[in-house]
Amino acid sequence: MTGYPTSIGSSDESSIHLLGQDLAQDLLGQVGFAELAFWLVALRRPTPAELRVFEAVLVALADHGLTPSAIAARLTLTGAPESVQGALAAGLLGGGSRYLGVTEDAGRFLTAAVAAYDRTGADRPTTEDGWDEVARAAIRGQRAGGRYVPGLGHPEHKLGDPRTPVLMRIAVEEGLFGPHLQLFAAVGRVHPELLGRRLPLNGAGACGAALCDLGFPVGILRGFALLARTAGLLGHLAEELRRPIAQALSDDVRRATDYQPPGTSGV
Amino acid sequence: MTGYPTSIGSSDESSIHLLGQDLAQDLLGQVGFAELAFWLVALRRPTPAELRVFEAVLVALADHGLTPSAIAARLTLTGAPESVQGALAAGLLGGGSRYLGVTEDAGRFLTAAVAAYDRTGADRPTTEDGWDEVARAAIRGQRAGGRYVPGLGHPEHKLGDPRTPVLMRIAVEEGLFGPHLQLFAAVGRVHPELLGRRLPLNGAGACGAALCDLGFPVGILRGFALLARTAGLLGHLAEELRRPIAQALSDDVRRATDYQPPGTSGV
Amino acid sequence: MTGYPTSIGSSDESSIHLLGQDLAQDLLGQVGFAELAFWLVALRRPTPAELRVFEAVLVALADHGLTPSAIAARLTLTGAPESVQGALAAGLLGGGSRYLGVTEDAGRFLTAAVAAYDRTGADRPTTEDGWDEVARAAIRGQRAGGRYVPGLGHPEHKLGDPRTPVLMRIAVEEGLFGPHLQLFAAVGRVHPELLGRRLPLNGAGACGAALCDLGFPVGILRGFALLARTAGLLGHLAEELRRPIAQALSDDVRRATDYQPPGTSGV
Amino acid sequence: MTGYPTSIGSSDESSIHLLGQDLAQDLLGQVGFAELAFWLVALRRPTPAELRVFEAVLVALADHGLTPSAIAARLTLTGAPESVQGALAAGLLGGGSRYLGVTEDAGRFLTAAVAAYDRTGADRPTTEDGWDEVARAAIRGQRAGGRYVPGLGHPEHKLGDPRTPVLMRIAVEEGLFGPHLQLFAAVGRVHPELLGRRLPLNGAGACGAALCDLGFPVGILRGFALLARTAGLLGHLAEELRRPIAQALSDDVRRATDYQPPGTSGV
């Protein structure tokens, strides 16, 4: 069997190593959980500034009420109470392209636009006007390809996602308002002139921009959204154990079922 | 449709509420991620002391190298690279009774023993000798029922799990070395005289005891182990994206397959 | 790497072997899908009689309308339309001890009772009266242990599960009304005198009894219920793609949410 | 709560309806399991000819030995033996774009090519030469878009996938060698002149073509591959219960772990 390289962890009879540290001696009680999550993916310990932005992103994405994924987790626990892991997994499985994908899509869009700009050899803009130009080019590129502009719009927060300005302010406070957040803010400024209507910059997109400015590759962004959501789902499962609603919901659905035998429904 | 009560979160056009707080104004940048996870389950904000113990528990349970669940997550990503949520879910599904169950089993055992003692009306012990007596009764009860004593023994750390003494020290430092950890420590002292051999107190059991002393119901303990494991799995998935091993592992297994047609294998 | 024995399948450059057969030459077009599923678990090809009973069991367990697991699968597809496998997995994860467990629990109960009887050395009963005696002993044993009698009762079909008599009739027609179905029928006859009320023999329990009479170990019974349910879930997912209801359901739940900030709800 | 239309199933106190039929009276013992699966998705009962092709497709896709998904399912059962549904779900989650996607991708490619041809208003070809022309146009279109031609090539069966000719023969025997299989066969004939090398038509692609000729929409094709795989996974899980290999595999991986602390590995 070939050797399987890993930099995450290993253990032997007397010690457990994680990220090159001794778990018991160097990490327990000295490293926070979110700090460890950052470290596990980036393979470097975050600075206090990076950690504050990172935790704000996780908190922003942790929960959004009785979402489809929270409902799915609760329904699953009802059928398989012996398996909390199954209920949690069912909830996470709904965290795909449509709901949690925005964070990743926005990160991908912003990263590509910044990379395209860098390939021109020009220095990065130092003014909002400069970033506005980059944003116009990026938006035009999306539209030319028939693609939507990720990070714009929210089904509920039509006048503005309350998370976006706060996340941006925190990044500024910590000196981490980097190129991806700069560009994202510029998209918010210039899109009306190109799209003909004003849409809010949503929080999921802002989180994607902030994670890119923290140096994470876009391929893992959805993973952080899922980690955040895991905490929210735990809250829902703990509540379901205390005061269940899934059975009542299932009964309501059964009562509201409009059974249309095949051929009678035009389907 | 009946009303579905929830205390977790809700949102409207202009705001998102979580745990009775305004997510943007009261939580972002002011509450840590682990702090929020504690709050979501306990419905109360942890004290700094509680948070330090809680984060230590999550860090202790986050990863243990190339475990079956880490391998399953990596193999799943190889087959469905479009679905990070699927790979994460596959990894969590291995966090069941055998691997992550110890935390829950130990919590259940200790909680029942403390509750049984309290039903006698006697005051809680104030000395190690006093807790040793409670431990002897609890161990005898398990053996009488033909049940093993959860939290004892570890397949790899046969001489002692390095996480256990550090977790206990942190709980002592924070003034949170409560009845469940007291009893767990007593089990470590007295079990040899009853079981005829000395086994280490494992870290998963210590985490279960610490979580019970933080006031969490046993039914949710596995959930915290899964939250911790989610961070570890993210680390493995990020590494799999950087430097894959799952395909090589799968090829090795295929090469090592010993095909025994039915009837030829005595099965 | 050690050799990994398997009797299921293997392949090389020019052929694929399954169960010792050449997949292309011996199986395609000559073996049905349910026949193969039976063969994969039992490691022997079913007789036509066994196959008819087996297919009836799978058909009986395939679907039960808009169940929690069907709803969970549909909600998951809404959030992750790129991942049919995730939606299917979410639906199956609800197939645990509470919903699909009855098939397994009934099989376990009946297998243990038959085995206990056999240990007495007596010949198997040849009359209904004889089986009634075995049933009385088995029911008394459950009650003595404070356990319920699995296979009795149904939340909806209070006067009788329509699947049960038909499954029994099919087993009789095929000469496969074995000891487990005999005992299950006896439980249906004698339980009122011991439990003080008459409950229907549910279809899930009848399926468990039939699968035991087909020679399957109880540990895999839930797996067959899950295979059956997979077909039902596919029907729901195909319908969700044609005429979605999950988004409307999610919107209804959101509208019906009764948000109770912590501390205000008595929780 | 709005009414939720469904044509799959419903039940009341005395009966269970599925697809407009009475489950107990009309289906049990009279409809096969694969027949029901076809019916649940197509909302019509298959003809005997359609059923034979459909079952051949399911049998062809049921198992391929110790694949990543079979290994993941076995590893998951080891960690959570209480949850067969979790092990099955973990195995299915690996059935994504990379492994089971070929069936769907081939179906999508062939359906689009046939639709594009039909839009020309010309009658469907009646000769192989005619289909070869359609195939050339379709392959040129893929290459112009920088896309690969799905259904061509197999990592192991480099000289030919043994399932393909048999599946095609069965479709011919049953009078179901329709436009999608015709076009797929033509792709096999003409691709060398366009791609400069000869690749085998793989079985997953042939299954996709056959399912399209049966009238299924491409969006559900992966679902049938997953249904087929569920039977194979059950075989692996039943074997894992009889003669486990996952723990040994996990131990082998642990022994073969090449731990490279961050910073030492160039990653």
PDB file of N, CA and C in Angstrom, chain A residues 70-122:
ATOM      1  N   ALA A  70     -33.227  23.137   7.623  1.00  0.00           N
ATOM      2  CA  ALA A  70     -33.578  22.926   9.036  1.00  0.00           C
ATOM      3  C   ALA A  70     -34.798  22.005   9.148  1.00  0.00           C
ATOM      4  N   ILE A  71     -35.758  22.181   8.247  1.00  0.00           N
ATOM      5  CA  ILE A  71     -36.955  21.328   8.264  1.00  0.00           C
ATOM      6  C   ILE A  71     -36.573  19.886   7.942  1.00  0.00           C
ATOM      7  N   ALA A  72     -35.707  19.720   6.921  1.00  0.00           N
ATOM      8  CA  ALA A  72     -35.285  18.368   6.531  1.00  0.00           C
ATOM      9  C   ALA A  72     -34.569  17.672   7.686  1.00  0.00           C
ATOM     10  N   ALA A  73     -33.731  18.415   8.406  1.00  0.00           N
ATOM     11  CA  ALA A  73     -33.011  17.820   9.540  1.00  0.00           C
ATOM     12  C   ALA A  73     -33.985  17.383  10.635  1.00  0.00           C
ATOM     13  N   ARG A  74     -34.972  18.222  10.913  1.00  0.00           N
ATOM     14  CA  ARG A  74     -35.941  17.893  11.963  1.00  0.00           C
ATOM     15  C   ARG A  74     -36.798  16.701  11.560  1.00  0.00           C
ATOM     16  N   LEU A  75     -37.241  16.650  10.299  1.00  0.00           N
ATOM     17  CA  LEU A  75     -38.042  15.525   9.823  1.00  0.00           C
ATOM     18  C   LEU A  75     -37.241  14.226   9.900  1.00  0.00           C
ATOM     19  N   THR A  76     -35.955  14.330   9.581  1.00  0.00           N
ATOM     20  CA  THR A  76     -35.109  13.134   9.588  1.00  0.00           C
ATOM     21  C   THR A  76     -34.907  12.617  11.003  1.00  0.00           C
ATOM     22  N   LEU A  77     -34.744  13.526  11.952  1.00  0.00           N
ATOM     23  CA  LEU A  77     -34.598  13.109  13.352  1.00  0.00           C
ATOM     24  C   LEU A  77     -35.858  12.385  13.834  1.00  0.00           C
ATOM     25  N   THR A  78     -37.015  12.821  13.344  1.00  0.00           N
ATOM     26  CA  THR A  78     -38.272  12.185  13.734  1.00  0.00           C
ATOM     27  C   THR A  78     -38.319  10.726  13.298  1.00  0.00           C
ATOM     28  N   GLY A  79     -37.794  10.460  12.117  1.00  0.00           N
ATOM     29  CA  GLY A  79     -37.826   9.091  11.605  1.00  0.00           C
ATOM     30  C   GLY A  79     -36.690   8.234  12.121  1.00  0.00           C
ATOM     31  N   ALA A  80     -35.577   8.857  12.481  1.00  0.00           N
ATOM     32  CA  ALA A  80     -34.398   8.111  12.932  1.00  0.00           C
ATOM     33  C   ALA A  80     -33.781   8.784  14.157  1.00  0.00           C
ATOM     34  N   PRO A  81     -34.524   8.781  15.273  1.00  0.00           N
ATOM     35  CA  PRO A  81     -34.028   9.466  16.477  1.00  0.00           C
ATOM     36  C   PRO A  81     -32.721   8.890  17.010  1.00  0.00           C
ATOM     37  N   GLU A  82     -32.380   7.697  16.575  1.00  0.00           N
ATOM     38  CA  GLU A  82     -31.130   7.077  17.052  1.00  0.00           C
ATOM     39  C   GLU A  82     -29.913   7.650  16.352  1.00  0.00           C
ATOM     40  N   SER A  83     -30.150   8.506  15.351  1.00  0.00           N
ATOM     41  CA  SER A  83     -29.039   8.914  14.503  1.00  0.00           C
ATOM     42  C   SER A  83     -28.984  10.434  14.329  1.00  0.00           C
ATOM     43  N   VAL A  84     -28.441  11.123  15.336  1.00  0.00           N
ATOM     44  CA  VAL A  84     -28.270  12.581  15.216  1.00  0.00           C
ATOM     45  C   VAL A  84     -27.404  12.897  13.997  1.00  0.00           C
ATOM     46  N   GLN A  85     -26.437  12.027  13.733  1.00  0.00           N
ATOM     47  CA  GLN A  85     -25.564  12.289  12.583  1.00  0.00           C
ATOM     48  C   GLN A  85     -26.349  12.239  11.273  1.00  0.00           C
ATOM     49  N   GLY A  86     -27.364  11.394  11.205  1.00  0.00           N
ATOM     50  CA  GLY A  86     -28.176  11.323  10.003  1.00  0.00           C
ATOM     51  C   GLY A  86     -29.014  12.576   9.819  1.00  0.00           C
ATOM     52  N   ALA A  87     -29.557  13.094  10.902  1.00  0.00           N
ATOM     53  CA  ALA A  87     -30.375  14.309  10.825  1.00  0.00           C
ATOM     54  C   ALA A  87     -29.518  15.507  10.422  1.00  0.00           C
ATOM     55  N   LEU A  88     -28.322  15.570  10.997  1.00  0.00           N
ATOM     56  CA  LEU A  88     -27.394  16.650  10.668  1.00  0.00           C
ATOM     57  C   LEU A  88     -26.972  16.539   9.195  1.00  0.00           C
ATOM     58  N   ALA A  89     -26.668  15.327   8.762  1.00  0.00           N
ATOM     59  CA  ALA A  89     -26.255  15.116   7.371  1.00  0.00           C
ATOM     60  C   ALA A  89     -27.377  15.506   6.421  1.00  0.00           C
ATOM     61  N   ALA A  90     -28.610  15.138   6.754  1.00  0.00           N
ATOM     62  CA  ALA A  90     -29.739  15.484   5.886  1.00  0.00           C
ATOM     63  C   ALA A  90     -29.872  17.000   5.767  1.00  0.00           C
ATOM     64  N   GLY A  91     -29.666  17.695   6.872  1.00  0.00           N
ATOM     65  CA  GLY A  91     -29.738  19.147   6.827  1.00  0.00           C
ATOM     66  C   GLY A  91     -28.644  19.751   5.963  1.00  0.00           C
ATOM     67  N   LEU A  92     -27.444  19.207   6.086  1.00  0.00           N
ATOM     68  CA  LEU A  92     -26.324  19.742   5.303  1.00  0.00           C
ATOM     69  C   LEU A  92     -26.490  19.465   3.816  1.00  0.00           C
ATOM     70  N   LEU A  93     -27.143  18.352   3.492  1.00  0.00           N
ATOM     71  CA  LEU A  93     -27.292  17.984   2.072  1.00  0.00           C
ATOM     72  C   LEU A  93     -28.128  19.002   1.308  1.00  0.00           C
ATOM     73  N   GLY A  94     -28.925  19.793   2.029  1.00  0.00           N
ATOM     74  CA  GLY A  94     -29.678  20.846   1.354  1.00  0.00           C
ATOM     75  C   GLY A  94     -28.838  22.102   1.125  1.00  0.00           C
ATOM     76  N   GLY A  95     -27.616  22.077   1.648  1.00  0.00           N
ATOM     77  CA  GLY A  95     -26.736  23.238   1.497  1.00  0.00           C
ATOM     78  C   GLY A  95     -25.947  23.150   0.207  1.00  0.00           C
ATOM     79  N   GLY A  96     -26.668  23.203  -0.897  1.00  0.00           N
ATOM     80  CA  GLY A  96     -26.027  23.032  -2.200  1.00  0.00           C
ATOM     81  C   GLY A  96     -25.947  24.312  -2.986  1.00  0.00           C
ATOM     82  N   SER A  97     -25.972  24.165  -4.300  1.00  0.00           N
ATOM     83  CA  SER A  97     -25.722  25.313  -5.177  1.00  0.00           C
ATOM     84  C   SER A  97     -26.745  26.427  -4.975  1.00  0.00           C
ATOM     85  N   ARG A  98     -27.995  26.052  -4.670  1.00  0.00           N
ATOM     86  CA  ARG A  98     -29.035  27.078  -4.653  1.00  0.00           C
ATOM     87  C   ARG A  98     -28.990  27.937  -3.391  1.00  0.00           C
ATOM     88  N   TYR A  99     -28.790  27.311  -2.220  1.00  0.00           N
ATOM     89  CA  TYR A  99     -28.804  28.106  -0.985  1.00  0.00           C
ATOM     90  C   TYR A  99     -27.415  28.547  -0.548  1.00  0.00           C
ATOM     91  N   LEU A 100     -26.498  27.580  -0.423  1.00  0.00           N
ATOM     92  CA  LEU A 100     -25.164  27.969   0.054  1.00  0.00           C
ATOM     93  C   LEU A 100     -24.230  28.275  -1.111  1.00  0.00           C
ATOM     94  N   GLY A 101     -24.713  28.057  -2.327  1.00  0.00           N
ATOM     95  CA  GLY A 101     -23.842  28.254  -3.481  1.00  0.00           C
ATOM     96  C   GLY A 101     -23.451  29.702  -3.709  1.00  0.00           C
ATOM     97  N   VAL A 102     -24.263  30.630  -3.231  1.00  0.00           N
ATOM     98  CA  VAL A 102     -23.997  32.050  -3.500  1.00  0.00           C
ATOM     99  C   VAL A 102     -22.619  32.457  -2.973  1.00  0.00           C
ATOM    100  N   THR A 103     -22.307  32.007  -1.761  1.00  0.00           N
ATOM    101  CA  THR A 103     -20.996  32.332  -1.178  1.00  0.00           C
ATOM    102  C   THR A 103     -19.875  31.895  -2.115  1.00  0.00           C
ATOM    103  N   GLU A 104     -19.997  30.663  -2.626  1.00  0.00           N
ATOM    104  CA  GLU A 104     -18.969  30.126  -3.514  1.00  0.00           C
ATOM    105  C   GLU A 104     -19.005  30.833  -4.873  1.00  0.00           C
ATOM    106  N   ASP A 105     -20.212  31.028  -5.411  1.00  0.00           N
ATOM    107  CA  ASP A 105     -20.327  31.672  -6.729  1.00  0.00           C
ATOM    108  C   ASP A 105     -19.754  33.087  -6.699  1.00  0.00           C
ATOM    109  N   ALA A 106     -20.067  33.818  -5.632  1.00  0.00           N
ATOM    110  CA  ALA A 106     -19.556  35.189  -5.531  1.00  0.00           C
ATOM    111  C   ALA A 106     -18.031  35.170  -5.428  1.00  0.00           C
ATOM    112  N   GLY A 107     -17.519  34.243  -4.616  1.00  0.00           N
ATOM    113  CA  GLY A 107     -16.069  34.145  -4.478  1.00  0.00           C
ATOM    114  C   GLY A 107     -15.409  33.825  -5.810  1.00  0.00           C
ATOM    115  N   ARG A 108     -16.057  32.943  -6.577  1.00  0.00           N
ATOM    116  CA  ARG A 108     -15.498  32.528  -7.870  1.00  0.00           C
ATOM    117  C   ARG A 108     -15.505  33.714  -8.846  1.00  0.00           C
ATOM    118  N   PHE A 109     -16.615  34.422  -8.853  1.00  0.00           N
ATOM    119  CA  PHE A 109     -16.757  35.579  -9.751  1.00  0.00           C
ATOM    120  C   PHE A 109     -15.725  36.653  -9.410  1.00  0.00           C
ATOM    121  N   LEU A 110     -15.590  36.972  -8.129  1.00  0.00           N
ATOM    122  CA  LEU A 110     -14.672  38.038  -7.721  1.00  0.00           C
ATOM    123  C   LEU A 110     -13.219  37.632  -7.939  1.00  0.00           C
ATOM    124  N   THR A 111     -12.905  36.361  -7.631  1.00  0.00           N
ATOM    125  CA  THR A 111     -11.532  35.887  -7.804  1.00  0.00           C
ATOM    126  C   THR A 111     -11.128  35.931  -9.277  1.00  0.00           C
ATOM    127  N   ALA A 112     -12.048  35.510 -10.149  1.00  0.00           N
ATOM    128  CA  ALA A 112     -11.749  35.507 -11.585  1.00  0.00           C
ATOM    129  C   ALA A 112     -11.550  36.933 -12.090  1.00  0.00           C
ATOM    130  N   ALA A 113     -12.389  37.854 -11.591  1.00  0.00           N
ATOM    131  CA  ALA A 113     -12.290  39.240 -12.056  1.00  0.00           C
ATOM    132  C   ALA A 113     -10.977  39.879 -11.600  1.00  0.00           C
ATOM    133  N   VAL A 114     -10.596  39.624 -10.345  1.00  0.00           N
ATOM    134  CA  VAL A 114      -9.334  40.178  -9.844  1.00  0.00           C
ATOM    135  C   VAL A 114      -8.158  39.569 -10.615  1.00  0.00           C
ATOM    136  N   ALA A 115      -8.240  38.254 -10.864  1.00  0.00           N
ATOM    137  CA  ALA A 115      -7.145  37.586 -11.584  1.00  0.00           C
ATOM    138  C   ALA A 115      -7.034  38.128 -13.010  1.00  0.00           C
ATOM    139  N   ALA A 116      -8.196  38.344 -13.634  1.00  0.00           N
ATOM    140  CA  ALA A 116      -8.188  38.876 -15.002  1.00  0.00           C
ATOM    141  C   ALA A 116      -7.548  40.264 -15.022  1.00  0.00           C
ATOM    142  N   TYR A 117      -7.880  41.060 -14.013  1.00  0.00           N
ATOM    143  CA  TYR A 117      -7.294  42.410 -13.943  1.00  0.00           C
ATOM    144  C   TYR A 117      -5.783  42.313 -13.755  1.00  0.00           C
ATOM    145  N   ASP A 118      -5.374  41.419 -12.859  1.00  0.00           N
ATOM    146  CA  ASP A 118      -3.931  41.289 -12.588  1.00  0.00           C
ATOM    147  C   ASP A 118      -3.171  40.867 -13.844  1.00  0.00           C
ATOM    148  N   ARG A 119      -3.837  40.055 -14.688  1.00  0.00           N
ATOM    149  CA  ARG A 119      -3.144  39.610 -15.903  1.00  0.00           C
ATOM    150  C   ARG A 119      -2.836  40.764 -16.847  1.00  0.00           C
ATOM    151  N   THR A 120      -3.544  41.908 -16.657  1.00  0.00           N
ATOM    152  CA  THR A 120      -3.227  43.055 -17.518  1.00  0.00           C
ATOM    153  C   THR A 120      -1.905  43.687 -17.096  1.00  0.00           C
ATOM    154  N   GLY A 121      -1.384  43.277 -15.957  1.00  0.00           N
ATOM    155  CA  GLY A 121      -0.111  43.824 -15.516  1.00  0.00           C
ATOM    156  C   GLY A 121      -0.243  45.151 -14.789  1.00  0.00           C
ATOM    157  N   ALA A 122      -1.449  45.713 -14.801  1.00  0.00           N
ATOM    158  CA  ALA A 122      -1.647  47.007 -14.131  1.00  0.00           C
ATOM    159  C   ALA A 122      -1.634  46.830 -12.612  1.00  0.00           C
TER     160      ALA A 122
END
